[in-house]
Coordinates of C-alpha atoms in Angstrom, one line a residue:
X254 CA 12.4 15.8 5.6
X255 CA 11.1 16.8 8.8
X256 CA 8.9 19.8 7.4
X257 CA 7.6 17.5 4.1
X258 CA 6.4 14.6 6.9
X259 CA 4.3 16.8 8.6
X260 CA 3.0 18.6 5.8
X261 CA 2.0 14.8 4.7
X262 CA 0.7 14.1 8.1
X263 CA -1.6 17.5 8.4
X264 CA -2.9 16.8 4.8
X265 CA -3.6 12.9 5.6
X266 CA -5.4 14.5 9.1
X267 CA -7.8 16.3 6.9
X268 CA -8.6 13.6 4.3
X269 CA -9.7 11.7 7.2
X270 CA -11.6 14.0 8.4
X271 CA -13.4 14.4 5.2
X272 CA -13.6 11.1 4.4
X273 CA -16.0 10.2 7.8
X274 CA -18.1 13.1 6.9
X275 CA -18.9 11.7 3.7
X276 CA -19.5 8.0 4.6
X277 CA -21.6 9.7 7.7
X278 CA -23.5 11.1 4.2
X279 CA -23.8 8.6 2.4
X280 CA -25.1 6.3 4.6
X281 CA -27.2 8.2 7.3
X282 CA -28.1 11.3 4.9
X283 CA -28.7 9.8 1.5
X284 CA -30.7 7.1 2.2
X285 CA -33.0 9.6 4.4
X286 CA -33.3 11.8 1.1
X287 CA -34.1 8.5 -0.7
X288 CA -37.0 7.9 2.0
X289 CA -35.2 4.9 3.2
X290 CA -35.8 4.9 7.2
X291 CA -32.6 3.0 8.6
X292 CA -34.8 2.3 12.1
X293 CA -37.5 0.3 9.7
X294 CA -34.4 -1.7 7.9
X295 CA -33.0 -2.1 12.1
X296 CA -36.4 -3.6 13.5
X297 CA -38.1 -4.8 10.1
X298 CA -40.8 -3.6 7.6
X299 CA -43.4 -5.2 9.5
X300 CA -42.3 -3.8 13.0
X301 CA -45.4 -2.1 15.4
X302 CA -44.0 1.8 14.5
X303 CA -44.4 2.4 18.7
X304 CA -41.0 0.3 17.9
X305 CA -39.8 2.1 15.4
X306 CA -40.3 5.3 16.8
X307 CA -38.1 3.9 19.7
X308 CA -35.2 2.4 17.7
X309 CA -35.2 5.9 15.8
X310 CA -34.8 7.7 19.2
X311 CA -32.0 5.2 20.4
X312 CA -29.9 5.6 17.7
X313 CA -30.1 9.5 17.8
X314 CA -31.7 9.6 14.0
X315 CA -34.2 11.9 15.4
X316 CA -31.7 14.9 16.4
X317 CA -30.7 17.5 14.3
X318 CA -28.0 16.4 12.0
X319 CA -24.9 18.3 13.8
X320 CA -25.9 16.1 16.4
X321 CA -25.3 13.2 14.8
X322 CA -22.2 14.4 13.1
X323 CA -20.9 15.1 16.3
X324 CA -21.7 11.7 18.0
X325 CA -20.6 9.9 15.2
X326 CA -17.0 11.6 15.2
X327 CA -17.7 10.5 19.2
X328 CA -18.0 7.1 18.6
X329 CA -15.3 6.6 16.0
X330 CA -12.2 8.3 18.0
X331 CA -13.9 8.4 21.9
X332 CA -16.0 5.8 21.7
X333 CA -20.2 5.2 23.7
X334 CA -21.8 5.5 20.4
X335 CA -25.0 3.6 18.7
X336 CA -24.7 4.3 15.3
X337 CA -25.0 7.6 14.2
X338 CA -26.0 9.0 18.2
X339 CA -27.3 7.9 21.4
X340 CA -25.1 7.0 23.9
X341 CA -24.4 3.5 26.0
X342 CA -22.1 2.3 28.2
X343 CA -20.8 -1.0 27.0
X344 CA -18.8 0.0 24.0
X345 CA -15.6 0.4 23.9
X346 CA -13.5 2.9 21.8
X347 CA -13.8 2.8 18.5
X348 CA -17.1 2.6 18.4
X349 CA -19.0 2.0 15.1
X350 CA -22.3 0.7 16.3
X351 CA -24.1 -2.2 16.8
X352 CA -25.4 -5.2 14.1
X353 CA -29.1 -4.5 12.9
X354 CA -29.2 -8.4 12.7
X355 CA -26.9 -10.1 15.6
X356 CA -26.9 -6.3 18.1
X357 CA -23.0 -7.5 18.3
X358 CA -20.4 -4.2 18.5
X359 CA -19.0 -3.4 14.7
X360 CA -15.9 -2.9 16.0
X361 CA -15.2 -6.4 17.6
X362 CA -16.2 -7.9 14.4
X363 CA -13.4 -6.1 12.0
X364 CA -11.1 -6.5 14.6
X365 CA -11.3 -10.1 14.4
X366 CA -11.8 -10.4 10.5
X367 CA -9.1 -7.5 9.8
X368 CA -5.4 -9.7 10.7
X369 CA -7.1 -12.1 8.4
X370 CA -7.2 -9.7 5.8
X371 CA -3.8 -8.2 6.8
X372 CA -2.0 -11.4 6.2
X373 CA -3.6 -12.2 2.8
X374 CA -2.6 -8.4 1.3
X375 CA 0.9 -8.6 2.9
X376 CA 2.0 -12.2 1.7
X377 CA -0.2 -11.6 -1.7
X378 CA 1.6 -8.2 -2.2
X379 CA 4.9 -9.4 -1.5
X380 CA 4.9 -12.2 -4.1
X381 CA 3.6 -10.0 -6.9
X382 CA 5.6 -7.4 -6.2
X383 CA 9.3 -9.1 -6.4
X384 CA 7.8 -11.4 -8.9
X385 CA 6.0 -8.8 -11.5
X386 CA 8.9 -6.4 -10.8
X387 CA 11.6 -8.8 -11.3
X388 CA 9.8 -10.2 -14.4
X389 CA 9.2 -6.5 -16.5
X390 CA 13.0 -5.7 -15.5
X391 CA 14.4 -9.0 -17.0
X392 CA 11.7 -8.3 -20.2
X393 CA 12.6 -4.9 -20.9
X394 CA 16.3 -6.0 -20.3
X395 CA 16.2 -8.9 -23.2
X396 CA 13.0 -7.0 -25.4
X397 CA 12.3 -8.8 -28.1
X398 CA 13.6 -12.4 -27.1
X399 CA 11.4 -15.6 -26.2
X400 CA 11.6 -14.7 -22.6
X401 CA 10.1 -11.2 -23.3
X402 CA 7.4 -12.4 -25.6
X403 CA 6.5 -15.7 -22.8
X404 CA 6.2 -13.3 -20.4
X405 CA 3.9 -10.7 -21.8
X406 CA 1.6 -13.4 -22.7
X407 CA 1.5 -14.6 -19.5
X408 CA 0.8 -11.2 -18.2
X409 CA -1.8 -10.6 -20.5
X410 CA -3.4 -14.0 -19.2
X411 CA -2.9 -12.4 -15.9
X412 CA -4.4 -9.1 -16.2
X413 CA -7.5 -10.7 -18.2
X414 CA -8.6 -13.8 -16.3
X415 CA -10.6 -12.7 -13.1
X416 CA -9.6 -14.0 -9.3
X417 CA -13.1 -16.2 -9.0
X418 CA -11.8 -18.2 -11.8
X419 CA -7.9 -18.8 -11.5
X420 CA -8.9 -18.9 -7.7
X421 CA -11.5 -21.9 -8.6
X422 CA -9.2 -23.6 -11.2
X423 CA -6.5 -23.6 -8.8
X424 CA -8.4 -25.6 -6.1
X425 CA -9.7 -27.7 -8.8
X426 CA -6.0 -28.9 -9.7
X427 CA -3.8 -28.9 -6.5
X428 CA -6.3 -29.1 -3.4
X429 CA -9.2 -31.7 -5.3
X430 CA -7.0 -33.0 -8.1
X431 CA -3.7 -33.5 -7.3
X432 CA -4.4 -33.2 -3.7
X433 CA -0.9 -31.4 -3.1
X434 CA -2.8 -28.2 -0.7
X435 CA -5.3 -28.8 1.6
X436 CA -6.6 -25.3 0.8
X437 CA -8.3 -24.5 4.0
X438 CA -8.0 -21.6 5.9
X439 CA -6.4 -22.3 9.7
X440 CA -5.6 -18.9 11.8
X441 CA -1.6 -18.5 12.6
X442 CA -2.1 -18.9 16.1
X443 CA -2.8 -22.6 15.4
X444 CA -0.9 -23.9 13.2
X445 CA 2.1 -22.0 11.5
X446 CA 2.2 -24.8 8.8
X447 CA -1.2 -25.0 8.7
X448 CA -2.3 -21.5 8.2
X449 CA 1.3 -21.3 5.2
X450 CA -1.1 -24.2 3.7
X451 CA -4.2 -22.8 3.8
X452 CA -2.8 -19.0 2.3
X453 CA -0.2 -20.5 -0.4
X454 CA -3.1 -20.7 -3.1
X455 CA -5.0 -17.6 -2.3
X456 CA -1.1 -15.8 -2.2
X457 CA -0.7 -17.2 -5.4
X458 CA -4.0 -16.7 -6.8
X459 CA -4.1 -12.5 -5.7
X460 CA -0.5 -12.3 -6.8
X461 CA -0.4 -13.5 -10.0
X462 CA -3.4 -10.7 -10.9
X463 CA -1.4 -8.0 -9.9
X464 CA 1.8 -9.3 -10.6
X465 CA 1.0 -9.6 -14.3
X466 CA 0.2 -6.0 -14.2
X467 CA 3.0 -4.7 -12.6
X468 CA 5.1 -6.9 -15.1
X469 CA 4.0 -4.9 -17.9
X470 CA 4.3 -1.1 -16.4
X471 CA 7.9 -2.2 -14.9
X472 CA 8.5 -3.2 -18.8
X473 CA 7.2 -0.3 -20.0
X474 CA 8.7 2.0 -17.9
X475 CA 12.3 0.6 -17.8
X476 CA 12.5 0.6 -21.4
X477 CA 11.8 4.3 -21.3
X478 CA 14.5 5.0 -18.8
X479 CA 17.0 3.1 -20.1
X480 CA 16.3 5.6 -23.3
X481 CA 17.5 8.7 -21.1
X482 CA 20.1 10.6 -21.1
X483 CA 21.8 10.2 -17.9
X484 CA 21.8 6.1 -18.4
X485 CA 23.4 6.8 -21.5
X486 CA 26.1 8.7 -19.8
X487 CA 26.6 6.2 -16.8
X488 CA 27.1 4.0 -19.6
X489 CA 29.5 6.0 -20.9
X490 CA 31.4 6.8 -18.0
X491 CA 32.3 3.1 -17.5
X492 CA 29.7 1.7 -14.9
X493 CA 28.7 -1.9 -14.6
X494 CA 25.7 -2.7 -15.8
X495 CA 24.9 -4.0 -12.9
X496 CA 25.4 -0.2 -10.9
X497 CA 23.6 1.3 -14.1
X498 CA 20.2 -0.9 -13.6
X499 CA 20.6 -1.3 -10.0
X500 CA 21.4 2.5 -8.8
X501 CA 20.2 4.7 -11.6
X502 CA 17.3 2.7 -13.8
X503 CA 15.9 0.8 -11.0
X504 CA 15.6 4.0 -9.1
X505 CA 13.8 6.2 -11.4
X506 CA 11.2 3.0 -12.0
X507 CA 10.2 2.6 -8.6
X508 CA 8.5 5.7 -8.5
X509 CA 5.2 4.3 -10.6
X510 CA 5.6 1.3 -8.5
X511 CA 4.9 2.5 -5.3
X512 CA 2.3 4.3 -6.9
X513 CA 0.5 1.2 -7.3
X514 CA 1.4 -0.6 -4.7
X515 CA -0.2 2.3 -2.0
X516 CA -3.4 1.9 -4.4
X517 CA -3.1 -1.7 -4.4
X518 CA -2.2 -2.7 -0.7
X519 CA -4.5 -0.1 0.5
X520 CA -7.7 -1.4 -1.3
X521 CA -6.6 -5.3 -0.6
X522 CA -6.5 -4.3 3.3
X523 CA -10.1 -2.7 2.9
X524 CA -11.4 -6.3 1.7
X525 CA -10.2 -9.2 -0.7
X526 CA -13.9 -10.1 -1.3
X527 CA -13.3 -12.0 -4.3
X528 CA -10.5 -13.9 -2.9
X529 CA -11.6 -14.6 0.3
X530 CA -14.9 -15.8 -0.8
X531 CA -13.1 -18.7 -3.2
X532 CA -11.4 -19.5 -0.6
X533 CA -13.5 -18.7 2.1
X534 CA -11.5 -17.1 4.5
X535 CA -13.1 -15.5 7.2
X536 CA -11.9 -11.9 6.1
X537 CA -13.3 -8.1 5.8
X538 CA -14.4 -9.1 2.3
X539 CA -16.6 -12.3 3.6
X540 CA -18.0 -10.4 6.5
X541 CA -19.1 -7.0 4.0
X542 CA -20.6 -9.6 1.2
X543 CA -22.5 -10.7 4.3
X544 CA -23.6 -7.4 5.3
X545 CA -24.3 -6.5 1.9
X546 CA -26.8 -9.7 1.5
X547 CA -28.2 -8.6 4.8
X548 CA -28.7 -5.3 4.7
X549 CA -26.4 -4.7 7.8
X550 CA -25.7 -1.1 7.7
X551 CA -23.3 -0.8 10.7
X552 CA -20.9 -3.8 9.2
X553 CA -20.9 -2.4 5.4
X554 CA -20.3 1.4 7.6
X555 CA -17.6 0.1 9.5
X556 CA -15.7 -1.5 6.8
X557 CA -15.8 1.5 4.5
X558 CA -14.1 3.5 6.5
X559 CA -11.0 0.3 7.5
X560 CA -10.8 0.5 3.8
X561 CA -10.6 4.2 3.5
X562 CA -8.3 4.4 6.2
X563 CA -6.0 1.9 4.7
X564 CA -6.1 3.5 1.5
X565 CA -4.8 7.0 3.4
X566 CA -2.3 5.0 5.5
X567 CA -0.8 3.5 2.4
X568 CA -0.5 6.8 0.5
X569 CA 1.0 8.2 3.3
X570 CA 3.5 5.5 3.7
X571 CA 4.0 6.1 -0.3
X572 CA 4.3 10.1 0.5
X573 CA 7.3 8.7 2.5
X574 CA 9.1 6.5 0.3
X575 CA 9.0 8.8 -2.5
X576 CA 10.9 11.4 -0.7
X577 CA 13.5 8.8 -0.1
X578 CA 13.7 8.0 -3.2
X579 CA 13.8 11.3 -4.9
X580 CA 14.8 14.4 -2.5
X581 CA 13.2 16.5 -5.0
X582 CA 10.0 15.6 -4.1
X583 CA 10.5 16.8 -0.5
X584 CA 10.5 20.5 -1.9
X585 CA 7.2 19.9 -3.2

């Protein structure tokens, strides 16, 4: 188990590494090939160029591009960066840069956005997952019946309608309708009940997306296990039902799961823009639709790689459970 962790952990090591080359690329390389000067979009179009030449020099775009490779590795794990070179002295490790539209550190910014973001994944993730799980099992358990058929539909409702709208329609009945939810965000360290308030639509909302998707591929997949072989012969042999779906089935059909759920988690960590803007919640997603509108390169920079990082943190974590699950992946 030992050897299989830190084959995962040398493999994750170099993804990363990989990874911040090409976000580096794609936004301090390509737009240059594109004839896009980031120190024009930094001071403005109609900026004296004695200004932009200065900008340029300050954040390092003028050095040769090992350079800035090198000081933007710096300024990611050491820290004293300004964007993609040029050191300062008052920022603080990890160091993604500065706002082309407030000067604020990155870094600051997704640190105070990110437990925001955090919180609606986790609670959203754990809601679709014992619901979407729970409802495939009980489907493919009872295939053909009411229950089975209700469910599917519902699924297929959830898969199809988008967040914006079930997010909207939500707010429309139980926070301005019925007036059961207040529906607005309040941060934990407030108000416990207030902050359970504000995240129990936008929970339910995010969850009931993914939770109608993992419904169907837990049905799905179920009903081809309990096909098999060896649940035929722990059938035969006596066993419960309960010890057949609960030890044997259940175990073989987490394996897809956790695909999805590494996938899924990771991404939702990254940025919930959808969800958080019907909502608005002051998360990752809010603060990169922002930088998007405003052409913030450093923000839209520093959230890429949060949400590539997740993404590789949750595989890894998936890496993990799959060996516990099934020791033969361990000699892989």
């Amino acid at each position: 188990m030992l050897t299989y962790l830190i084959r995962r952990l040398f493999a994750a090591a170099v993804m990363l590494v990989v990874i911040i080359l090409v976000v580096f690329s794609i936004f301090f390389l390509v737009p240059k090939w594109a004839g896009v000067d980031i120190a024009t979009s930094f001071v403005g179009k109609q900026a004296d160029p004695h200004a932009v030449e200065a900008v340029r020099e300050k954040l390092g775009l003028s050095d040769p591009i090992y350079s800035q490779v090198w000081h933007f590795f710096k300024g990611i794990f050491v820290g004293r960066t300004y964007a993609a070179g040029g050191d300062v002295t008052h920022c603080a490790a990890p160091c993604f840069g500065y706002s082309f539209r407030s000067e604020q550190a990155v870094w600051p910014v997704l640190t105070d956005r990110f437990p925001v973001t955090l919180g609606l994944a986790l609670g959203a993730a754990v809601l679709w997952l014992v619901l979407g799980v729970a409802a495939g099992v009980l489907s493919a358990l009872k295939r053909g019946s009411l229950w089975d058929r209700s469910a599917m539909v519902v699924a297929l409702g959830g898969v199809s309608l988008p967040i914006y709208f079930t997010g909207l329609l939500s707010l429309a009945i139980f926070s301005y309708g019925l007036g059961w939810i207040d529906g607005k965000y309040v941060p934990l360290s407030q108000s416990v009940g207030g902050y359970l308030g504000g995240m129990i639509l936008p929970w339910i909302t995010l969850a009931f997306l993914y939770a109608a998707m993992y419904a169907r591929i837990t049905r799905a997949t179920m009903l081809e296990i309990l096909g098999e072989d060896y649940i035929r012969t722990a059938r035969a042999k006596g066993l419960k039902e309960q010890v057949v779906i609960g030890k044997h089935a259940m175990r073989s059909t987490m394996t897809p799961i956790l695909t999805m759920l590494g996938m899924d988690l990771g991404a939702l960590i990254g940025g919930a823009i959808l969800t958080e803007t019907t909502f608005s919640i002051p998360g990752l997603g809010q603060a990169v639709l922002g930088a998007i509108k405003n052409q913030d390169l450093p923000i839209i920079l520093g959230v890429t790689l949060i949400t590539s990082l997740a993404v590789l943190i949750a595989n890894l974590v998936v890496d993990v459970l799959y060996a516990v699950i099934d020791p033969r992946v361990r000699l892989a």
